[in-house]
XYZ file of N, CA and C in Angstrom:
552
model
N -83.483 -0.187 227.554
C -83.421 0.982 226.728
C -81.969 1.333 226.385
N -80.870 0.863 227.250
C -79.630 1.446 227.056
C -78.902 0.422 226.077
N -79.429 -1.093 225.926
C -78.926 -1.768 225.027
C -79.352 -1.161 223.332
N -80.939 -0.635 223.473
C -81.315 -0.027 221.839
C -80.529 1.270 221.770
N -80.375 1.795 222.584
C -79.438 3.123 222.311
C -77.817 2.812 221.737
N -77.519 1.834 222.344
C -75.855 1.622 222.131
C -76.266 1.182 220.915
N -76.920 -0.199 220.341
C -77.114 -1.006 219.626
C -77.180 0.328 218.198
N -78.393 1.314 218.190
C -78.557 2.302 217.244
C -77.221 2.965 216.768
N -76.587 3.403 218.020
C -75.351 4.720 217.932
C -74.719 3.623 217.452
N -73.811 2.432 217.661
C -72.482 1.051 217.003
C -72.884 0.908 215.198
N -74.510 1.225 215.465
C -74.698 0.778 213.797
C -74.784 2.040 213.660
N -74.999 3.012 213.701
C -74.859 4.480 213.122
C -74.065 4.922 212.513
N -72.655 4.719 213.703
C -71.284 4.660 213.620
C -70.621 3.835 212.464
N -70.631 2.967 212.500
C -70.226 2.032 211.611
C -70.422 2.327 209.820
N -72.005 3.213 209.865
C -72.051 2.890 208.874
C -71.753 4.743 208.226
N -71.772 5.303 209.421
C -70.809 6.689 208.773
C -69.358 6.848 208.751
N -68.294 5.461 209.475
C -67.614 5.672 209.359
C -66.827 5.050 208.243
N -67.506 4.347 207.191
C -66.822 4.452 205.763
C -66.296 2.733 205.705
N -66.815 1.898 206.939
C -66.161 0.746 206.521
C -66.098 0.102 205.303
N -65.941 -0.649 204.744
C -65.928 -1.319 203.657
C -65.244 -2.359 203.469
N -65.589 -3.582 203.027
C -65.158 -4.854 203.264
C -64.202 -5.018 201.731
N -63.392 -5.492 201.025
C -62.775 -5.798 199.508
C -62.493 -7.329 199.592
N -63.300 -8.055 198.868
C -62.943 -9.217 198.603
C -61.562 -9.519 198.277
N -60.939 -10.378 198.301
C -59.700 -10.798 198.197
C -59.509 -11.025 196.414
N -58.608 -10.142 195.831
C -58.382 -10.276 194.246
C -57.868 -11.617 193.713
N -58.482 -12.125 192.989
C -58.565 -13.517 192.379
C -57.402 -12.834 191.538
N -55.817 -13.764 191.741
C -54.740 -13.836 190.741
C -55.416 -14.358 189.433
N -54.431 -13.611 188.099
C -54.980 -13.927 187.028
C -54.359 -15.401 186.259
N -55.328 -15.773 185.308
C -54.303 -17.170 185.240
C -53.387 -17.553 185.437
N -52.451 -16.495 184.235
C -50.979 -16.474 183.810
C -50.272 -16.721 185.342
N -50.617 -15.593 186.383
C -50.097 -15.976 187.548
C -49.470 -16.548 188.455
N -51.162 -17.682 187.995
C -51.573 -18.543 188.756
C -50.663 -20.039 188.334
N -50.829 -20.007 186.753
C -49.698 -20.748 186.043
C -48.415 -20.644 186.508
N -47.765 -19.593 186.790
C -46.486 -19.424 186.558
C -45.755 -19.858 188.111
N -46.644 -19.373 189.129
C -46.980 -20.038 190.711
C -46.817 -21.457 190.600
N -47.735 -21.513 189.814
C -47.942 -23.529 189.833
C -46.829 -24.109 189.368
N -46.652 -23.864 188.322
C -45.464 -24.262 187.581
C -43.917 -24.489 188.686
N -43.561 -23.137 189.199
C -42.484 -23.082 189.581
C -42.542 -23.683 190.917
N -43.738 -24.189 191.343
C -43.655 -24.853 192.814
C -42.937 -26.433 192.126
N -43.737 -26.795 191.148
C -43.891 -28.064 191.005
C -43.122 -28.953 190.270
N -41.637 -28.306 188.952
C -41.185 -27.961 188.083
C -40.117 -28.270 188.761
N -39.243 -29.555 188.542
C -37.845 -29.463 189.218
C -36.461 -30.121 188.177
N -37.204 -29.905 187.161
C -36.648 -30.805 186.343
C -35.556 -29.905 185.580
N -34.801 -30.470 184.738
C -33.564 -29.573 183.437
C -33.946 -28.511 182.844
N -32.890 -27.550 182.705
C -33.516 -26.638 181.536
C -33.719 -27.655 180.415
N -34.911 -27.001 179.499
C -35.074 -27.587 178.242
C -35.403 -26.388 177.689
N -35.219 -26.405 176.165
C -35.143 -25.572 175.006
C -37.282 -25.855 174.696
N -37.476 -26.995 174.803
C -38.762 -27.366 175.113
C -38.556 -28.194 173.491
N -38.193 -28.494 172.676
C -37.612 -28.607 171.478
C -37.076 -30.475 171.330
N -36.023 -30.326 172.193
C -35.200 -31.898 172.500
C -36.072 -32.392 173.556
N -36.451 -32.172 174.341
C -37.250 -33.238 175.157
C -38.939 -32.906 175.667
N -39.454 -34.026 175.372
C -41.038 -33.669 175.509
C -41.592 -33.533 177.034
N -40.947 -34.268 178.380
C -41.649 -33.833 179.493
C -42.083 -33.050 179.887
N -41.416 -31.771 180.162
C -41.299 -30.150 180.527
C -42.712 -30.093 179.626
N -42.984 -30.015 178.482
C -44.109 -29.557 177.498
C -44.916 -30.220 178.238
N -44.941 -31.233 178.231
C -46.384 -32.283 178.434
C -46.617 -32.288 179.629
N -45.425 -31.747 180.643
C -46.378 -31.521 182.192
C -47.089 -30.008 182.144
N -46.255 -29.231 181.798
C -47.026 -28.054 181.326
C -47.884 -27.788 180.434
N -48.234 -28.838 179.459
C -49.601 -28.711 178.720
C -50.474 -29.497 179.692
N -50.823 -30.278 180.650
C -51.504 -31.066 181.517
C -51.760 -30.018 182.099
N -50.641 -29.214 183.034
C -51.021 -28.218 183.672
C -52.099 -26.965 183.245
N -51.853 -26.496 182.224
C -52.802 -25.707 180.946
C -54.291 -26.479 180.913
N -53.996 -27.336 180.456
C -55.033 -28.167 180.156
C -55.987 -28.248 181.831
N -55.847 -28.363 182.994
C -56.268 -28.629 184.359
C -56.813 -26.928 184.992
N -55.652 -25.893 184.515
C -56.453 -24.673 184.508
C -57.778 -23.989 183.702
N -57.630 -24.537 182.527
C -58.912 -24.635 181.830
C -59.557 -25.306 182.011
N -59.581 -26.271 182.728
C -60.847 -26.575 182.954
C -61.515 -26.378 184.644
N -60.728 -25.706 185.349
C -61.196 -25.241 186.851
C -60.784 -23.665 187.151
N -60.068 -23.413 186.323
C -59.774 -21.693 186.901
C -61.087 -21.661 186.763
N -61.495 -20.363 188.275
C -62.426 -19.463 188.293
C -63.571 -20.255 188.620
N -63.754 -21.850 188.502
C -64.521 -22.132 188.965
C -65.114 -22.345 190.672
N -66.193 -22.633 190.909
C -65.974 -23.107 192.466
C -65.517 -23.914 193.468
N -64.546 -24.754 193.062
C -63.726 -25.860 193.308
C -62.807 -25.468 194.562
N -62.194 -24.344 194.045
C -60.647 -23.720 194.992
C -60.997 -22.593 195.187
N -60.335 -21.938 196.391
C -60.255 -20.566 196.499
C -59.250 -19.931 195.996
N -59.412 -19.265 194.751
C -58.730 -18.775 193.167
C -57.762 -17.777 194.109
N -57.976 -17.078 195.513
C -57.763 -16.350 195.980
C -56.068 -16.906 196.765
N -56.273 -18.263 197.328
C -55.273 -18.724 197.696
C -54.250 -19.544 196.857
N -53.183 -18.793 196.683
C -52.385 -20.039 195.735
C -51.735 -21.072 196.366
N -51.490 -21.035 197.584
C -50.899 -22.926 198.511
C -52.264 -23.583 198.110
N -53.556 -23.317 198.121
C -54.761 -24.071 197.910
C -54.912 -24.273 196.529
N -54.595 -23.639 195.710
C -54.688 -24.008 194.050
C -53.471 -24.867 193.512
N -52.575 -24.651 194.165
C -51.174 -24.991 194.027
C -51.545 -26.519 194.849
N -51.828 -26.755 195.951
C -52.302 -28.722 196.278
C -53.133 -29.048 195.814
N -54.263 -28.256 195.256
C -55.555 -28.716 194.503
C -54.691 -29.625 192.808
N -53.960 -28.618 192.456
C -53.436 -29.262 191.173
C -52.366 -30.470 191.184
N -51.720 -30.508 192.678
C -50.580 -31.625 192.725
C -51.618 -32.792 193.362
N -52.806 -32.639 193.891
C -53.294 -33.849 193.856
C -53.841 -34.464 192.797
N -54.614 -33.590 191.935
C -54.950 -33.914 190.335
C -53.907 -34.938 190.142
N -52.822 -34.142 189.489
C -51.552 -34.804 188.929
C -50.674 -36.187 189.759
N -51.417 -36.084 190.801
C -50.521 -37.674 191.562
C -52.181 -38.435 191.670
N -53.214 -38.443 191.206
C -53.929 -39.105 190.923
C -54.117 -39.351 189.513
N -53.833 -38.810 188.424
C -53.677 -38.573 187.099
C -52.289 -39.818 187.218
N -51.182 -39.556 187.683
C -50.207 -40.078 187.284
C -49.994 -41.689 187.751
N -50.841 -41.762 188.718
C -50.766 -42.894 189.286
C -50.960 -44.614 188.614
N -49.846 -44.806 188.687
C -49.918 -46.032 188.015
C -48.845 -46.077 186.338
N -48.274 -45.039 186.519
C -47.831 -44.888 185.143
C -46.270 -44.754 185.391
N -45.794 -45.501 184.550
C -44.415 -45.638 184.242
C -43.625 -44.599 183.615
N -42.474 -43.695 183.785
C -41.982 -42.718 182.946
C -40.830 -43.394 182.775
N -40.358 -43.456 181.500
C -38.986 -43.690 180.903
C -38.224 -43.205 180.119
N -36.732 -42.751 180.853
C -36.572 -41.117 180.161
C -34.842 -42.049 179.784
N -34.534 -41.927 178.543
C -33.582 -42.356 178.007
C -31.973 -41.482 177.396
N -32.565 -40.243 178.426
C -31.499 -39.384 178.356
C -30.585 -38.594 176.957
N -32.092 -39.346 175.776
C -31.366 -38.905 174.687
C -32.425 -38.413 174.161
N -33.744 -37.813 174.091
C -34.309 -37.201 173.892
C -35.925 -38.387 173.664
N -35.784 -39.405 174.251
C -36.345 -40.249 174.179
C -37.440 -40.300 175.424
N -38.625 -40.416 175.639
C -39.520 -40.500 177.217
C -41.051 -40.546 176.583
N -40.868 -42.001 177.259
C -42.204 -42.638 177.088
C -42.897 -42.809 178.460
N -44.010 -43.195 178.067
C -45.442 -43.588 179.506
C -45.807 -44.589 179.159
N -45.167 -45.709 180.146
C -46.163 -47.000 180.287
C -47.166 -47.002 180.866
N -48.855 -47.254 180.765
C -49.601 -47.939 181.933
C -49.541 -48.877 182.063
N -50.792 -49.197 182.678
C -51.385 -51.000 182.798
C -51.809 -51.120 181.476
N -52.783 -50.215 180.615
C -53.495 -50.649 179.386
C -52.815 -50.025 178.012
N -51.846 -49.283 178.566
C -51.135 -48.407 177.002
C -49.484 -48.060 177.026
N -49.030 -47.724 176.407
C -47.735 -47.382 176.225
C -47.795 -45.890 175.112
N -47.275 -45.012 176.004
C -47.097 -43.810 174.889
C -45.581 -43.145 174.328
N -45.509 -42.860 173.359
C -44.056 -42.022 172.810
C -44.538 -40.619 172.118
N -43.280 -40.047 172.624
C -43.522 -38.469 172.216
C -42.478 -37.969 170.767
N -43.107 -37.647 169.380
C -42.010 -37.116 168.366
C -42.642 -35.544 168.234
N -41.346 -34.383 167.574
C -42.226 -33.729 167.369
C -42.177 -33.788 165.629
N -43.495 -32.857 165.950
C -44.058 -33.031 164.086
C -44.386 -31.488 164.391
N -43.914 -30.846 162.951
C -44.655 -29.482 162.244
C -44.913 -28.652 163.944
N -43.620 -28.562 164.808
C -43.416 -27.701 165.699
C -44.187 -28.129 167.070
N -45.198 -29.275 167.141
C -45.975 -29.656 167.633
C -45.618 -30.929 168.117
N -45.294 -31.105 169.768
C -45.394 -32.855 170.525
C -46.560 -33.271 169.985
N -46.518 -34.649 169.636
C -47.583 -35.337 168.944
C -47.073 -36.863 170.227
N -48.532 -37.177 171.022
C -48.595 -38.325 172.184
C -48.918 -39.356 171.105
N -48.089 -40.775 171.233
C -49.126 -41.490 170.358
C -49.165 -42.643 171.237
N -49.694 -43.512 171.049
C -50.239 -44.520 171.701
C -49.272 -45.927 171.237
N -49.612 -47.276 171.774
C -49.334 -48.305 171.294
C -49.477 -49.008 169.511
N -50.155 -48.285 169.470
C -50.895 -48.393 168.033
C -50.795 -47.663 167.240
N -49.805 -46.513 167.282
C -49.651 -45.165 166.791
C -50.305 -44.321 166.160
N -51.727 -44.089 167.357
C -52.186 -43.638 166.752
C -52.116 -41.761 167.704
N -52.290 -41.065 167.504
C -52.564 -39.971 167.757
C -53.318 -39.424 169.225
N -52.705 -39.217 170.507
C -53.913 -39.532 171.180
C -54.099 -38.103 172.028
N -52.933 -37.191 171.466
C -52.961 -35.576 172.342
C -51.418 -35.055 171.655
N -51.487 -33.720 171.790
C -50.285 -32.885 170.747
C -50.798 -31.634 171.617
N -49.672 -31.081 171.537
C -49.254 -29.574 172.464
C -48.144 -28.936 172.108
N -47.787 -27.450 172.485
C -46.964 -26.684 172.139
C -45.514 -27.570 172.946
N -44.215 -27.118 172.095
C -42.905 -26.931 173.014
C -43.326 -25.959 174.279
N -42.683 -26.367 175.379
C -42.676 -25.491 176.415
C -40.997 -25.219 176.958
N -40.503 -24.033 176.897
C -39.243 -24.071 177.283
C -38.951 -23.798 178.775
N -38.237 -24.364 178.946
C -38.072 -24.179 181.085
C -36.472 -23.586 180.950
N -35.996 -22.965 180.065
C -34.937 -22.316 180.081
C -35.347 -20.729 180.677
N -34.038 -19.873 181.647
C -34.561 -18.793 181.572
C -34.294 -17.945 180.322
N -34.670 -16.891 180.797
C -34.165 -15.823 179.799
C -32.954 -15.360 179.702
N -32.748 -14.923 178.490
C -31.376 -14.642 178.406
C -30.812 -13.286 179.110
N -29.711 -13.202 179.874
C -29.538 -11.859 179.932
C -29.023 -10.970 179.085
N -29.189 -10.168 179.824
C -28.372 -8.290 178.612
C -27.054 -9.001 178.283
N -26.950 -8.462 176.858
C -25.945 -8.963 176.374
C -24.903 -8.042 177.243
N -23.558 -8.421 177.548
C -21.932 -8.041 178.536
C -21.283 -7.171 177.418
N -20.472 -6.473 177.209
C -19.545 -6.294 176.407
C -18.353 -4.858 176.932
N -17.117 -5.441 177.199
C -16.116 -4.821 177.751
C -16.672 -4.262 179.139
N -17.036 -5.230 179.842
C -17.642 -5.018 181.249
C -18.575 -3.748 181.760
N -19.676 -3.195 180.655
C -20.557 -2.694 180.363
C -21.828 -3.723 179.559
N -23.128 -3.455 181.016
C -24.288 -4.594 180.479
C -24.908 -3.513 178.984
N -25.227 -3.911 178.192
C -26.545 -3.084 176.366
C -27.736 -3.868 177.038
N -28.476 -2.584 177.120
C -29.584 -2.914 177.100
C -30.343 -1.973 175.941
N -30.315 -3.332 174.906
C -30.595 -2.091 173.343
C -31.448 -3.062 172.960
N -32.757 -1.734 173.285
C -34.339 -1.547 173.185
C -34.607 -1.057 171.719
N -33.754 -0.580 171.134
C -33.916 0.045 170.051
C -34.041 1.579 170.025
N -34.527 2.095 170.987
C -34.972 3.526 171.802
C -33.361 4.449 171.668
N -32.450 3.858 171.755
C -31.123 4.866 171.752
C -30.787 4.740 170.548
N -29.704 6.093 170.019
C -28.591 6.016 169.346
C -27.482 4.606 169.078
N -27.056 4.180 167.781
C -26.721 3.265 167.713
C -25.141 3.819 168.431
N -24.617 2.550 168.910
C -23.437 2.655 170.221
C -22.355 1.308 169.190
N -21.201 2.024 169.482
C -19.732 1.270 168.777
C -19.267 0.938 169.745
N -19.352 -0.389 169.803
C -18.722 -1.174 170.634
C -17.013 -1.535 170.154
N -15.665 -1.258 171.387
C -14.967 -1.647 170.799
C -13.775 -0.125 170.753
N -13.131 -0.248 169.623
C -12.215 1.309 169.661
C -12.374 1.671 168.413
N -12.505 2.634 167.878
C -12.613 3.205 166.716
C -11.188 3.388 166.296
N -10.719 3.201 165.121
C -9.494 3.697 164.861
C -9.515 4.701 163.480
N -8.719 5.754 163.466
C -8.470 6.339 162.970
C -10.110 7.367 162.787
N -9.861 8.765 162.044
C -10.808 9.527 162.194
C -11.949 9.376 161.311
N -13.159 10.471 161.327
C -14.308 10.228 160.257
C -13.305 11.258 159.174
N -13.894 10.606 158.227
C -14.052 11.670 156.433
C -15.306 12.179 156.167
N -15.058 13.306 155.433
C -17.091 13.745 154.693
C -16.369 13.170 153.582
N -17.875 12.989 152.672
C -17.475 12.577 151.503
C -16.696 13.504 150.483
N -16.661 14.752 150.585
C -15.719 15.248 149.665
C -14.035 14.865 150.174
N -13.946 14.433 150.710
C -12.380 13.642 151.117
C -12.143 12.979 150.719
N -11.199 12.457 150.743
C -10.696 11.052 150.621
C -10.845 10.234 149.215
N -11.556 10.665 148.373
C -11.718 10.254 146.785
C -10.947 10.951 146.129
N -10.521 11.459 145.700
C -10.131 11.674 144.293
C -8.607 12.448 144.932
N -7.603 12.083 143.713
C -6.204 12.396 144.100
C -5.745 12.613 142.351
């Protein structure tokens, strides 16, 4: 009898005292991208413009979140687990393939069965094949950061547009109204 008594009062308790469990918040893509990216990402700044790698690992990457974010594969919840889920993709994806980077804006992919080169066209990496033909195209991706606040006379502008316009510099000599200064 004293085990149904405790057993009643523990669940009584419990459930007047407000517990409540919160699933763990699933990071949102962008996030989840930007996580991935910067684990995996060791390469030059690029403008994303002069050289196609940076783009084309980051359109692979794009391309690998669309097709598993949110699904049941990974726990969306952990990013070290989404973050090895995608570097094994990509070292099974890559395996077997030759990169040849010619330091002049030049980087191709040999396999066993193809050879690819990257130009861009109409703003767009265009992959083509041995045969030139067309075989995948993606945005520039830039791995440069951002620029900072512009410096000027060892004062950072941070001009949002929101302030009064600001004269940088020394003003010389005074203002005129327009009835001044014309006519003599």
């Amino acid at each position: 009898m004293k085990k149904i008594i405790t057993a009643v009062f523990c669940t009584a308790l419990a459930l007047n005292s407000g517990l409540t469990a919160y699933a763990a918040e699933v990071p949102d893509r962008e996030s989840l991208e930007t996580a991935i990216w910067e684990d995996i990402w060791n390469g030059k700044g690029d403008n994303g413009l002069d050289y196609p790698e940076a783009s084309y690992k980051h359109h692979l990457l794009d391309k690998w979140l669309d097709d598993n974010y949110g699904t049941g594969g990974y726990d969306w919840t952990d990013v070290g687990e989404v973050t090895h889920g995608y570097r094994r993709f990509y070292r099974d994806l890559i395996d077997g393939w030759d990169f040849e980077d010619d330091n002049e804006g030049g980087w191709t992919i040999s396999t066993e069965d193809n050879h690819y080169s990257f130009s861009l066209l109409n703003g767009m990496w265009q992959m083509t094949d041995k045969n030139g033909d067309t075989v995948d195209k993606f945005p520039p991706f830039s791995t440069l950061e951002e620029d900072e606040s512009e410096i000027a006379g060892g004062y950072k502008i941070n001009d949002n547009g929101a302030d009064s316009p600001r004269v940088i510099g020394e003003v010389t000599g005074g203002t005129e109204t327009a009835s001044e200064g014309g006519s003599s």
